[in-house]
GROMACS .gro file of C-alpha atoms in nm:
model
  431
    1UNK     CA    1   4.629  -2.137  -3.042
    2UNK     CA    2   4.347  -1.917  -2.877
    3UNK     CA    3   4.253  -1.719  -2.612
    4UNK     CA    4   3.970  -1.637  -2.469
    5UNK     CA    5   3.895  -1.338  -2.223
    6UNK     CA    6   3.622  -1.310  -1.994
    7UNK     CA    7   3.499  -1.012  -1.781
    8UNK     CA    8   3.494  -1.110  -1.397
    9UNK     CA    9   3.122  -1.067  -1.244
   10UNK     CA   10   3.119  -0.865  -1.599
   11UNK     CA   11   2.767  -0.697  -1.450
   12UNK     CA   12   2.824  -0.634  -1.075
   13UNK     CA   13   3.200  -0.487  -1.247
   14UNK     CA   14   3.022  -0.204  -1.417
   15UNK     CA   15   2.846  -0.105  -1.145
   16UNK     CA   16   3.161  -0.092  -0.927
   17UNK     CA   17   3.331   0.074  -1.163
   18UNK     CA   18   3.174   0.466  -1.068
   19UNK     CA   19   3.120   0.383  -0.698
   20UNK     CA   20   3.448   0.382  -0.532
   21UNK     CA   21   3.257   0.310  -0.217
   22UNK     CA   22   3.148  -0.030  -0.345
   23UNK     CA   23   3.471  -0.168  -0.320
   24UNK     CA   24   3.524  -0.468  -0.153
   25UNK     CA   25   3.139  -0.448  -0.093
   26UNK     CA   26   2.891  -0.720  -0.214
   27UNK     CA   27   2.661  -0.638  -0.492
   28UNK     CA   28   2.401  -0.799  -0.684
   29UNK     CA   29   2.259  -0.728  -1.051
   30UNK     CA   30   1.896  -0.773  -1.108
   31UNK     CA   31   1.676  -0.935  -1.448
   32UNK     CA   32   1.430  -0.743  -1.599
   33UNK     CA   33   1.149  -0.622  -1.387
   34UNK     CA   34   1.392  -0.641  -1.082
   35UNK     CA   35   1.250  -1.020  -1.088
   36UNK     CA   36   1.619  -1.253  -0.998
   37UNK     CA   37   1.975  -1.201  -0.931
   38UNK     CA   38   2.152  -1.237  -1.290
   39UNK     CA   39   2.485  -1.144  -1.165
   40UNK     CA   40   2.697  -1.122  -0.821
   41UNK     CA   41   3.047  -0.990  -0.740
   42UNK     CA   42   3.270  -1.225  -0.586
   43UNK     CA   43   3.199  -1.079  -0.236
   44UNK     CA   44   2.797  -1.162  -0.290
   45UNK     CA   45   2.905  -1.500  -0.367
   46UNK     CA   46   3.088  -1.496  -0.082
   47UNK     CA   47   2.759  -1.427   0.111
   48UNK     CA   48   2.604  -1.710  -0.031
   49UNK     CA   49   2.361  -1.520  -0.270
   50UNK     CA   50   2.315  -1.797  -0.542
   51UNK     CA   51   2.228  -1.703  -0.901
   52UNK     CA   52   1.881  -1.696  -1.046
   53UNK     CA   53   1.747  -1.699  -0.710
   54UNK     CA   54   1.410  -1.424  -0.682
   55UNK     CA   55   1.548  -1.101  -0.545
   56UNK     CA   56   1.199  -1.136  -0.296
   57UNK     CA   57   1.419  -1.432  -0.144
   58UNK     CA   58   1.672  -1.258  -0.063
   59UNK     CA   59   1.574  -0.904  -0.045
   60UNK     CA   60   1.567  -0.900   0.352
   61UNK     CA   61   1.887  -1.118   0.357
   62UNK     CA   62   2.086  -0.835   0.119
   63UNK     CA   63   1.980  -0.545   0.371
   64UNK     CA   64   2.078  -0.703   0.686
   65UNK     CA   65   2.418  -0.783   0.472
   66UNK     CA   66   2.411  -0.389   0.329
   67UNK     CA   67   2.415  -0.572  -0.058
   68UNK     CA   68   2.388  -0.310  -0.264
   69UNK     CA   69   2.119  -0.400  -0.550
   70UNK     CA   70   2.101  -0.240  -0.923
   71UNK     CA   71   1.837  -0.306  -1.151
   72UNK     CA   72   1.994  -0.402  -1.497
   73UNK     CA   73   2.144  -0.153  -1.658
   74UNK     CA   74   2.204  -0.202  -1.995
   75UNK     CA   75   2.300   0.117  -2.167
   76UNK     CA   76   2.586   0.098  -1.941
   77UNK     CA   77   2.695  -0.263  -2.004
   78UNK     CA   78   2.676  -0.254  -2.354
   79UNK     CA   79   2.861   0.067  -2.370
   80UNK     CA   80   3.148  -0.103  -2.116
   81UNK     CA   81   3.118  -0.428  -2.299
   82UNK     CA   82   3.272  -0.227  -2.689
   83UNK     CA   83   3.545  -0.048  -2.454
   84UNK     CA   84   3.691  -0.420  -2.397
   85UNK     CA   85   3.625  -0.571  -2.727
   86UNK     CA   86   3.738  -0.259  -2.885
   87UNK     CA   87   4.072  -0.287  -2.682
   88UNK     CA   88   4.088  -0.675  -2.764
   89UNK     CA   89   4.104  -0.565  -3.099
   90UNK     CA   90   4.340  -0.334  -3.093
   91UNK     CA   91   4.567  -0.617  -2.918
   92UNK     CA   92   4.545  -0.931  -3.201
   93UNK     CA   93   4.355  -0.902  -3.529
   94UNK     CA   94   4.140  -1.194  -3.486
   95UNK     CA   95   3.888  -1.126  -3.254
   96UNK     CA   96   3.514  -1.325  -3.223
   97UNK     CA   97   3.299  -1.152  -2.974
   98UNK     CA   98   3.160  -1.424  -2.786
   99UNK     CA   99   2.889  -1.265  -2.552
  100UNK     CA  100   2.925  -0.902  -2.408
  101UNK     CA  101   3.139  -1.006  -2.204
  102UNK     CA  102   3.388  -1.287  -2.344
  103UNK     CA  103   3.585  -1.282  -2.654
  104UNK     CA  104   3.822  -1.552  -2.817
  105UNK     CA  105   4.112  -1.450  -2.990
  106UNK     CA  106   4.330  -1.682  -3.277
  107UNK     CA  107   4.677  -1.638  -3.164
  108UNK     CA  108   4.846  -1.867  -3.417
  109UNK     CA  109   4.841  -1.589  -3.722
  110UNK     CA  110   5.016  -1.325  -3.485
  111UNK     CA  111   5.374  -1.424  -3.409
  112UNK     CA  112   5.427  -1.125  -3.134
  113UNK     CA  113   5.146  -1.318  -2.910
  114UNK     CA  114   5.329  -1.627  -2.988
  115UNK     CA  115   5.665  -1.539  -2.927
  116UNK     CA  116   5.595  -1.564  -2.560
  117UNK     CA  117   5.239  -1.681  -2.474
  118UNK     CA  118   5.248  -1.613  -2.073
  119UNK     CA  119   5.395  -1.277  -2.123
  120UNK     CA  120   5.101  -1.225  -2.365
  121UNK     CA  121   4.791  -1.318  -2.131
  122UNK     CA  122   4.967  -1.096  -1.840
  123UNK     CA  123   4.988  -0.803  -2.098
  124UNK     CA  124   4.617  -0.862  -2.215
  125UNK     CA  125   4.491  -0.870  -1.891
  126UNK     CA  126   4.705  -0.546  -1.786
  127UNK     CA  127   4.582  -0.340  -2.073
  128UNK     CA  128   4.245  -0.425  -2.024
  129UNK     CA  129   4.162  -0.332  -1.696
  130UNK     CA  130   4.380  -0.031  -1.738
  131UNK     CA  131   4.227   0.080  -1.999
  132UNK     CA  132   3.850  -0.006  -1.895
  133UNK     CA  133   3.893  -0.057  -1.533
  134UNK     CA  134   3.659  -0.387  -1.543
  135UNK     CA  135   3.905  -0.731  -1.472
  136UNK     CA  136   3.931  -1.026  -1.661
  137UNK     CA  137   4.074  -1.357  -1.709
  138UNK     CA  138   4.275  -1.490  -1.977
  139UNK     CA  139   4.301  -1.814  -2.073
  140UNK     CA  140   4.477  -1.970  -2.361
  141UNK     CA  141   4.515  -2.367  -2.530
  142UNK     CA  142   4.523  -2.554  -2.868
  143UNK     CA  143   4.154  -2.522  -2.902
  144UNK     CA  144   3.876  -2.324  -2.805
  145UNK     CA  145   3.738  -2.544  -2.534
  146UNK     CA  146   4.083  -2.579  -2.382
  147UNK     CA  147   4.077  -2.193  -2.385
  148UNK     CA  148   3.778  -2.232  -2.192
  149UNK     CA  149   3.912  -2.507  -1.962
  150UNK     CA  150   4.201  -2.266  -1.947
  151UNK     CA  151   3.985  -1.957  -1.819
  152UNK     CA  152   3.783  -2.159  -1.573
  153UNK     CA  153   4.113  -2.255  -1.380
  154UNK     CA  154   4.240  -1.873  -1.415
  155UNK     CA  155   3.960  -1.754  -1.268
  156UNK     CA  156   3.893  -2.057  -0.999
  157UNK     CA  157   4.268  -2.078  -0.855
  158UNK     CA  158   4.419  -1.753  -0.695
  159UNK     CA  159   4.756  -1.877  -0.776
  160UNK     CA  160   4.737  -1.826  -1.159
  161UNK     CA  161   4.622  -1.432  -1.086
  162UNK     CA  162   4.395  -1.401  -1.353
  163UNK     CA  163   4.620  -1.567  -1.654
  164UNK     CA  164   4.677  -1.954  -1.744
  165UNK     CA  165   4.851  -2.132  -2.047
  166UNK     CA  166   4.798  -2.475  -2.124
  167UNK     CA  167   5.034  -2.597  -2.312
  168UNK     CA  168   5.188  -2.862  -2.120
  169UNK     CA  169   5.069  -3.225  -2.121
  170UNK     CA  170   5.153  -3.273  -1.739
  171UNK     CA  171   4.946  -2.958  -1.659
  172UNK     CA  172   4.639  -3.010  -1.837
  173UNK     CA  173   4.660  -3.322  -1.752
  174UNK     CA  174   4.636  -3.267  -1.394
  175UNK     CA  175   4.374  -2.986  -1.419
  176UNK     CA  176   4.091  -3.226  -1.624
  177UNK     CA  177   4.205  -3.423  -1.308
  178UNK     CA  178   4.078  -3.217  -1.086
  179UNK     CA  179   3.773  -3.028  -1.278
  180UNK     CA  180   3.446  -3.159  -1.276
  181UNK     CA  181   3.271  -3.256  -1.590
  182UNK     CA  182   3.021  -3.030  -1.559
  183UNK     CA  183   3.299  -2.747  -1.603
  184UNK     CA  184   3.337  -2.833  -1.963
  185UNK     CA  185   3.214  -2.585  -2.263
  186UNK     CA  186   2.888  -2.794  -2.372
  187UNK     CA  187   2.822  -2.982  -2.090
  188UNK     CA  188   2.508  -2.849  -1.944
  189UNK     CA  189   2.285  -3.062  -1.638
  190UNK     CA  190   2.168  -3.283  -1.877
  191UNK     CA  191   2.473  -3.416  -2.056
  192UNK     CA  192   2.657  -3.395  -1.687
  193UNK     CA  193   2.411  -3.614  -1.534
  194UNK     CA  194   2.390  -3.884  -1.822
  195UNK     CA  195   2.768  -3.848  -1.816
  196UNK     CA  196   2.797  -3.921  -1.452
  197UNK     CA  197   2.565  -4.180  -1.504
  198UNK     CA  198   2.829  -4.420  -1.738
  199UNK     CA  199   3.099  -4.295  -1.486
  200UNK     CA  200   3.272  -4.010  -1.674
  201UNK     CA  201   3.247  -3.736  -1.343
  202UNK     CA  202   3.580  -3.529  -1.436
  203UNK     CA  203   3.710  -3.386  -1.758
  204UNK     CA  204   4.000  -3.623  -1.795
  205UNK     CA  205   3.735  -3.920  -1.792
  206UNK     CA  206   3.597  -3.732  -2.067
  207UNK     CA  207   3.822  -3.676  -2.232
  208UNK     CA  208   4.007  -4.004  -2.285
  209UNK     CA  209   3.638  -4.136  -2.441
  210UNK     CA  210   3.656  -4.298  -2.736
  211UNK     CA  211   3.517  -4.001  -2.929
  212UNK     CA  212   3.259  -4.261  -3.110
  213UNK     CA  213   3.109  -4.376  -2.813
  214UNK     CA  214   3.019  -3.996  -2.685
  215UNK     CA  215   2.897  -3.931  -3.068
  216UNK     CA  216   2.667  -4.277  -3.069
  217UNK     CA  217   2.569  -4.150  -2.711
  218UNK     CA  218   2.552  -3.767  -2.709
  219UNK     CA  219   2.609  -3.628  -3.103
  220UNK     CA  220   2.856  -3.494  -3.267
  221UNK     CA  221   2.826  -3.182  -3.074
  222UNK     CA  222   2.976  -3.326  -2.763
  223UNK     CA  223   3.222  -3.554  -2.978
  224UNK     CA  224   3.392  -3.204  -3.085
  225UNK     CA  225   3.403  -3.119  -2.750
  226UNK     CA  226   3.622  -3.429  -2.704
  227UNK     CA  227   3.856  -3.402  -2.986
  228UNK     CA  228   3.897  -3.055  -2.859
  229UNK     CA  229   4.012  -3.153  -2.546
  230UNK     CA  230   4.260  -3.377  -2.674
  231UNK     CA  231   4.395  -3.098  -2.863
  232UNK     CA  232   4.232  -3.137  -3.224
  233UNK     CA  233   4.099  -2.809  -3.363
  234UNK     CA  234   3.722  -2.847  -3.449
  235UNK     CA  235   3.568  -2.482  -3.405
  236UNK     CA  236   3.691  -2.219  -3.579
  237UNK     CA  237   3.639  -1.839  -3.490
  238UNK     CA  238   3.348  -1.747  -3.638
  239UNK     CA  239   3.193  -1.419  -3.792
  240UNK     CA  240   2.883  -1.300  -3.720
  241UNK     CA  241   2.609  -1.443  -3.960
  242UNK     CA  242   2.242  -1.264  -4.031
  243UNK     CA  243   2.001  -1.425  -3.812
  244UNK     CA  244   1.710  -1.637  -3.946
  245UNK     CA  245   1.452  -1.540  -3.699
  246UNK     CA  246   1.437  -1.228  -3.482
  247UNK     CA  247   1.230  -1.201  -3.234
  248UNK     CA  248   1.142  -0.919  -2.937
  249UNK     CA  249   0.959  -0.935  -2.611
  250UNK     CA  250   0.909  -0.907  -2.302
  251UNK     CA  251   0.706  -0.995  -1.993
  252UNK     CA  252   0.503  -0.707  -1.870
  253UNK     CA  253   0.616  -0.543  -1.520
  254UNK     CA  254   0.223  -0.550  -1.437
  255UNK     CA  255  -0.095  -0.743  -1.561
  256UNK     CA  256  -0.264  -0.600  -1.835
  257UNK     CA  257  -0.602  -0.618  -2.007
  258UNK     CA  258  -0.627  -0.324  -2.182
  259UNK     CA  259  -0.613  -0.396  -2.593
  260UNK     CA  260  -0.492  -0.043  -2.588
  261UNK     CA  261  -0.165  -0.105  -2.407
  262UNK     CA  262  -0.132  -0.450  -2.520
  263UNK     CA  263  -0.105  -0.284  -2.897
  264UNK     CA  264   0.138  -0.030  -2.814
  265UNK     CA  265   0.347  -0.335  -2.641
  266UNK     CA  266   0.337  -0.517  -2.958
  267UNK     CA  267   0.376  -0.222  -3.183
  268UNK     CA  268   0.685  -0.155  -2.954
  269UNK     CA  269   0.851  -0.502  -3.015
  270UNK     CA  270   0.723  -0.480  -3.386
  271UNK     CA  271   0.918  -0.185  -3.431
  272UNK     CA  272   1.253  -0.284  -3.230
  273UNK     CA  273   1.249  -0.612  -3.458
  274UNK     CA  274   1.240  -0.415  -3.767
  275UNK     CA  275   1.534  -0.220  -3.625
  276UNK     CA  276   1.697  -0.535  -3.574
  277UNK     CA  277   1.636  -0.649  -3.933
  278UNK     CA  278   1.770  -0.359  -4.104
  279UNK     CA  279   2.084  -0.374  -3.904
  280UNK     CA  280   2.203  -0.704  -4.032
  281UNK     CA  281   2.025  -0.542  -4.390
  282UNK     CA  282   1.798  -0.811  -4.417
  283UNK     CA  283   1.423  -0.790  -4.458
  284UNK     CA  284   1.114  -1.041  -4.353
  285UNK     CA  285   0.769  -1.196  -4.503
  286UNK     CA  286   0.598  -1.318  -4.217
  287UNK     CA  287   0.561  -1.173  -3.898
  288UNK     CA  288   0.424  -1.361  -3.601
  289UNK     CA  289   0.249  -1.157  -3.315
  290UNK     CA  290   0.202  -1.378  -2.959
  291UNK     CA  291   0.057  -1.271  -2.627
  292UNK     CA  292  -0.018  -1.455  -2.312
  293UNK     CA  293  -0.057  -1.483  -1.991
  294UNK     CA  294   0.113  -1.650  -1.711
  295UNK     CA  295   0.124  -2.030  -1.743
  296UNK     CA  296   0.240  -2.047  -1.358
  297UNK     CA  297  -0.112  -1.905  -1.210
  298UNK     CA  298  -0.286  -2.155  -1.076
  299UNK     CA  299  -0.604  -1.952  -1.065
  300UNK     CA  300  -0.620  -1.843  -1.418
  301UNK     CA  301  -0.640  -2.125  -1.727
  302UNK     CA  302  -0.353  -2.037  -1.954
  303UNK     CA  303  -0.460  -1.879  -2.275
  304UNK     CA  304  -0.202  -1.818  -2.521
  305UNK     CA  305  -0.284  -1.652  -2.844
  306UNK     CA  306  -0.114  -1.625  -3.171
  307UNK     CA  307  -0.158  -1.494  -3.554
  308UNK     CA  308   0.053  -1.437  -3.853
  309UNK     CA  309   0.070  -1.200  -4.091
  310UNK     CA  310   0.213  -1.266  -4.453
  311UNK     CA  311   0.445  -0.956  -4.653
  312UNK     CA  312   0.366  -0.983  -5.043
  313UNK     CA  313   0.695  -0.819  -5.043
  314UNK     CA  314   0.971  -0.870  -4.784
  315UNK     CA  315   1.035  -0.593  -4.571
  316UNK     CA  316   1.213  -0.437  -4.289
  317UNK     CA  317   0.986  -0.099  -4.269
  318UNK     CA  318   0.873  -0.028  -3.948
  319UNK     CA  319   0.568   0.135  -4.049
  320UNK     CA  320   0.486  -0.204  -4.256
  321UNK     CA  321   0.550  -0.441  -3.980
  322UNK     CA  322   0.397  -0.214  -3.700
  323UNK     CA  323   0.082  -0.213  -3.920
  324UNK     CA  324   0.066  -0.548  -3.980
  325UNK     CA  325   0.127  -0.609  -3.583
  326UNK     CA  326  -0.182  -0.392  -3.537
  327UNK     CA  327  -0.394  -0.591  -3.807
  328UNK     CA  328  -0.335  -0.935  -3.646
  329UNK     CA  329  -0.376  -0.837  -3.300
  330UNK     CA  330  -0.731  -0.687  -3.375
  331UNK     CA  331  -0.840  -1.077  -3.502
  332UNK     CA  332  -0.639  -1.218  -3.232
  333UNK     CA  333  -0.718  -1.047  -2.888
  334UNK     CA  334  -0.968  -1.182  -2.660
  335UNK     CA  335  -1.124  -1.026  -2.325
  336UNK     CA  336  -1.094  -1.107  -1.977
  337UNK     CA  337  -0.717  -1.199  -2.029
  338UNK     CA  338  -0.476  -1.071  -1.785
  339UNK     CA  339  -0.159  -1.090  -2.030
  340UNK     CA  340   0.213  -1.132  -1.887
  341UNK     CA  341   0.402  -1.072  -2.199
  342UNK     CA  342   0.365  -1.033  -2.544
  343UNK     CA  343   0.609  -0.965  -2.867
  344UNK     CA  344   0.643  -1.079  -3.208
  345UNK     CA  345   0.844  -1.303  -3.375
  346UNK     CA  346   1.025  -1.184  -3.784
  347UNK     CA  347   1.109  -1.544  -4.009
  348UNK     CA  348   1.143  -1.554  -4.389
  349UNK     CA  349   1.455  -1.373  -4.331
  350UNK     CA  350   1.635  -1.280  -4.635
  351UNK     CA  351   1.892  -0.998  -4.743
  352UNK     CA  352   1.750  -0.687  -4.902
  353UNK     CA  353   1.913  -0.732  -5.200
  354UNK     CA  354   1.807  -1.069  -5.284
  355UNK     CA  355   1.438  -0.973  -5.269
  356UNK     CA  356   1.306  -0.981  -5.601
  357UNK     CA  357   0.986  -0.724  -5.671
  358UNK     CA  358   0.666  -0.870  -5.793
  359UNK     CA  359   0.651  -0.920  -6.226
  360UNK     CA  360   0.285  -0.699  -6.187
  361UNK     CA  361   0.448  -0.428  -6.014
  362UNK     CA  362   0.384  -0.086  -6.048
  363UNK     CA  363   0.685   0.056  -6.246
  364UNK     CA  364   0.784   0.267  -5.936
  365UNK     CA  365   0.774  -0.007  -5.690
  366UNK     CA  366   1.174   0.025  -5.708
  367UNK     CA  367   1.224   0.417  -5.625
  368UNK     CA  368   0.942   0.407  -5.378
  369UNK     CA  369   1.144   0.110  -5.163
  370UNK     CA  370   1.434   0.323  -5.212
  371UNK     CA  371   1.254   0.631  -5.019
  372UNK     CA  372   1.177   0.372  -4.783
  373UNK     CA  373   1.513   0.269  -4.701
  374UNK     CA  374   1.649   0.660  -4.710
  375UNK     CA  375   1.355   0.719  -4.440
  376UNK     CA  376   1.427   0.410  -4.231
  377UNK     CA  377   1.811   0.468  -4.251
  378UNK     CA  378   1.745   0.881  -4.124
  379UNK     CA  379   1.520   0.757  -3.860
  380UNK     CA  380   1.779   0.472  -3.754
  381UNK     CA  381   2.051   0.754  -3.723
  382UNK     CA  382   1.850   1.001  -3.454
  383UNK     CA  383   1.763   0.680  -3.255
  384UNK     CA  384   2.098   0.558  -3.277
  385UNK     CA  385   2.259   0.958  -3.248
  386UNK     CA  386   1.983   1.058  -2.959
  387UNK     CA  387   1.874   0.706  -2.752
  388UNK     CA  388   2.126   0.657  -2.446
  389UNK     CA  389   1.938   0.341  -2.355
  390UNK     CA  390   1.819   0.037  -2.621
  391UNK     CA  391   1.542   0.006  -2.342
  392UNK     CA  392   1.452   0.326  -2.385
  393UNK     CA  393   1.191   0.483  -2.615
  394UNK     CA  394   1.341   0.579  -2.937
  395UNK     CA  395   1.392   0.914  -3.019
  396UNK     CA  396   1.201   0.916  -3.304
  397UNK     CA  397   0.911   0.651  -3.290
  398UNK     CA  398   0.526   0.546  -3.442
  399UNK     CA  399   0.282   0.693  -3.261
  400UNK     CA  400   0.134   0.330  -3.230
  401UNK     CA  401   0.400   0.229  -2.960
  402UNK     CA  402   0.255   0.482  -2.729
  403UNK     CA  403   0.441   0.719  -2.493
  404UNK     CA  404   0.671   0.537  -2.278
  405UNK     CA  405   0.563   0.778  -1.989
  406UNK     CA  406   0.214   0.671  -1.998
  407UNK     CA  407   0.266   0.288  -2.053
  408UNK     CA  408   0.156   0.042  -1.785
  409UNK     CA  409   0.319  -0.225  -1.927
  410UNK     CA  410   0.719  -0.090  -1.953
  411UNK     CA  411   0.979  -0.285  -1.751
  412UNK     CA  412   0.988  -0.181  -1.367
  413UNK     CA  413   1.372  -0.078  -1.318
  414UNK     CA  414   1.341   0.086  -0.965
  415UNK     CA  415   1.692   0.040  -0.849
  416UNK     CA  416   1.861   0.172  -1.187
  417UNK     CA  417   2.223   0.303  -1.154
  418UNK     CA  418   2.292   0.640  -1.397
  419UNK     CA  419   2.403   0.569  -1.736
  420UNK     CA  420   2.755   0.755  -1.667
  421UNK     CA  421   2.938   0.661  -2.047
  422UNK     CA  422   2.607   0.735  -2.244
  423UNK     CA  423   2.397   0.987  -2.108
  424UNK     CA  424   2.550   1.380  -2.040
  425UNK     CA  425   2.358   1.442  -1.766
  426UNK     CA  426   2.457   1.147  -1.578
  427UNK     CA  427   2.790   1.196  -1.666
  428UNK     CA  428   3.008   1.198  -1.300
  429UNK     CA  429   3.100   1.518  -1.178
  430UNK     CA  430   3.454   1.572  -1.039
  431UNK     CA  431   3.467   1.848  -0.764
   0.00000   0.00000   0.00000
């Protein structure tokens, strides 16, 4: 049995959640460089706002509605989003943090949960929002994609307030009934379109499929999805593995042609991707640095460029990969480009302590990677002690990346909220 939570309008919840006077007011979250609407509270959906529209769209439509508008901010998300998993934990040992803002739990290991499963998704919900203040639905089946199908009708149907249990055949039943295809875990435009095209337009159609037909048709990725909905157990809850390829960037909030800010960009993302590397304690050998401009001006020809650099050693040392980010984009860059985003891209992924040294090494190749590591794990700790904001500049950072103060290129974030959990000086005030 499992559950899954998920945070309602998780973004536009976190913004609420210091402004008393936003309630019961619409509000709208914003995508990097304040560029489309990535999130809506129920009232803005009310409105009509739709999601991934450009906030230029609607911009005049949200002040003659008085829509309050954020710019993403994710210090304060992130820091909301380990309150609930962090009290999802402390509710059932078997927690797999979905997204930042869903979570599945395995219920059938802890008999308290299963003593009484409707009393349990009430008391989730309860303890969550008291103890976070951001509300969620809970919903709970056999498998994980009737947990899904579960917390789509929890959420959809005021009766159910928040919670829903399937469990019996008459109810799910009726709910794949009455749910569109589309609604299903998996089934994205495509798959709902081909779907509707052989006359399967609701999840009970679906789901009485002869699971070989959707496999011969669709894979076996949408054939689990079947079985699943008939009850059959085919995903487990799954722990977090090392990724195999990291990669940072960003589009630029302005144009730029400058090879001096287009280097500190790279040297930027060069240096975030090593911190990602070290986190899951793996290293890299090749490093791929990309820039380019934008493929949707009709009055520039698109011009991507592209070069790789190869480690004779993996590595995860910023210095190393911010140096070899420097090297490739002095062969790389070419004039006259206005460039709309650049980053780099880490594969060759290993663990650290897998890499093997080179035979003709100098005998102390060893301790010198272990002063590496010792510096790298110091200068992790003040960034990760002293740096509210992951888009932030670090605390302590290469002088390559530039100061974020005199960078063109940094993401525009003009309608930012305070970071109230993570920074003291936004920290609210009580009078």
């Amino acid at each position: 049995m499992y559950a899954l939570i998920d945070c309602n309008s998780f973004y536009a919840s976190c913004e609420k959640l210091f402004r008393p006077d936003l309630k019961n007011k619409p509000v709208v979250v914003l995508s990097n460089n304040d560029g489309c609407v990535v999130a809506r509270s129920p009232e803005a959906k009310a409105l009509g706002i739709k999601m991934a529209v450009r906030y230029y769209k609607v911009k005049d439509f949200c002040t003659q509605n008085n829509v309050e508008v954020f710019s993403s901010n994710y210090a304060l998300y992130a820091d909301m989003s380990q309150r609930v998993m962090s009290t999802l934990e402390s509710l059932c040992p078997t927690v797999e943090v979905y997204s930042i803002d869903e979570a599945f739990l395995y219920l059938a290991d802890y008999p308290v949960a299963m003593q009484d499963l409707d009393a349990y998704a009430k008391k989730i919900k309860q303890i969550v929002e008291m103890y976070t203040g951001i509300p969620v639905g809970v919903g709970i089946g056999e498998t994980k994609t009737l947990a899904k199908l579960a917390n789509y009708a929890a959420k959809k149907y005021p009766a159910t307030k928040g919670t829903c249990v399937l469990t019996n055949p008459r109810w799910i039943r009726r709910l794949m009934q009455i749910t569109d295809v589309g609604e299903v875990w998996g089934v994205g435009r495509r798959y709902k379109d081909r779907l509707n095209a052989m006359g399967v337009e609701t999840v009970y159609q679906l789901a009485i499929c002869e699971p070989e037909k959707i496999r011969q048709h669709f894979g076996v990725v949408l054939e689990r999805t079947c079985l699943e909905l008939n009850g059959q157990p085919c995903l487990d809850i799954e722990t977090i593995e090392p990724k195999k390829q990291i990669v940072s960037s960003r589009s630029f909030s302005t144009r730029i042609t400058s090879q001096k800010d287009l280097v500190e960009a790279v040297c930027a993302h060069a240096a975030r991707a090593a911190n990602k590397l070290r986190r899951q304690n793996s290293v890299c050998s090749v490093m791929t640095v990309f820039a380019k401009n934008s493929a949707f001006n009709k009055n520039e020809k698109y011009i991507p460029i592209s070069g790789q650099y190869q480690f004779e050693t993996p590595t995860a040392d910023s210095r190393e990969l911010v140096k070899a980010a420097r090297l490739v984009l002095d062969k790389i860059f070419k004039d006259n480009i206005r460039y709309a985003k650049a980053g780099v891209m880490l594969s060759g992924i290993c663990q650290h302590d897998e890499v093997q040294l080179d035979l003709f090494s100098a005998e102390g190749d060893a301790q010198t990677d272990d002063k590496k590591q010792a510096l790298m794990a110091v200068m992790d700790e003040l960034n990760s002690k002293y740096q509210a904001d992951k888009h932030q500049q670090s605390a302590l950072f290469i002088a390559s990346e530039g100061i974020k103060e005199n960078q063109k290129w940094q993401m525009s974030r003009e309608l930012l909220s305070p970071c109230y959990t993570t920074r003291v000086s936004d920290v609210i005030v009580a009078k």
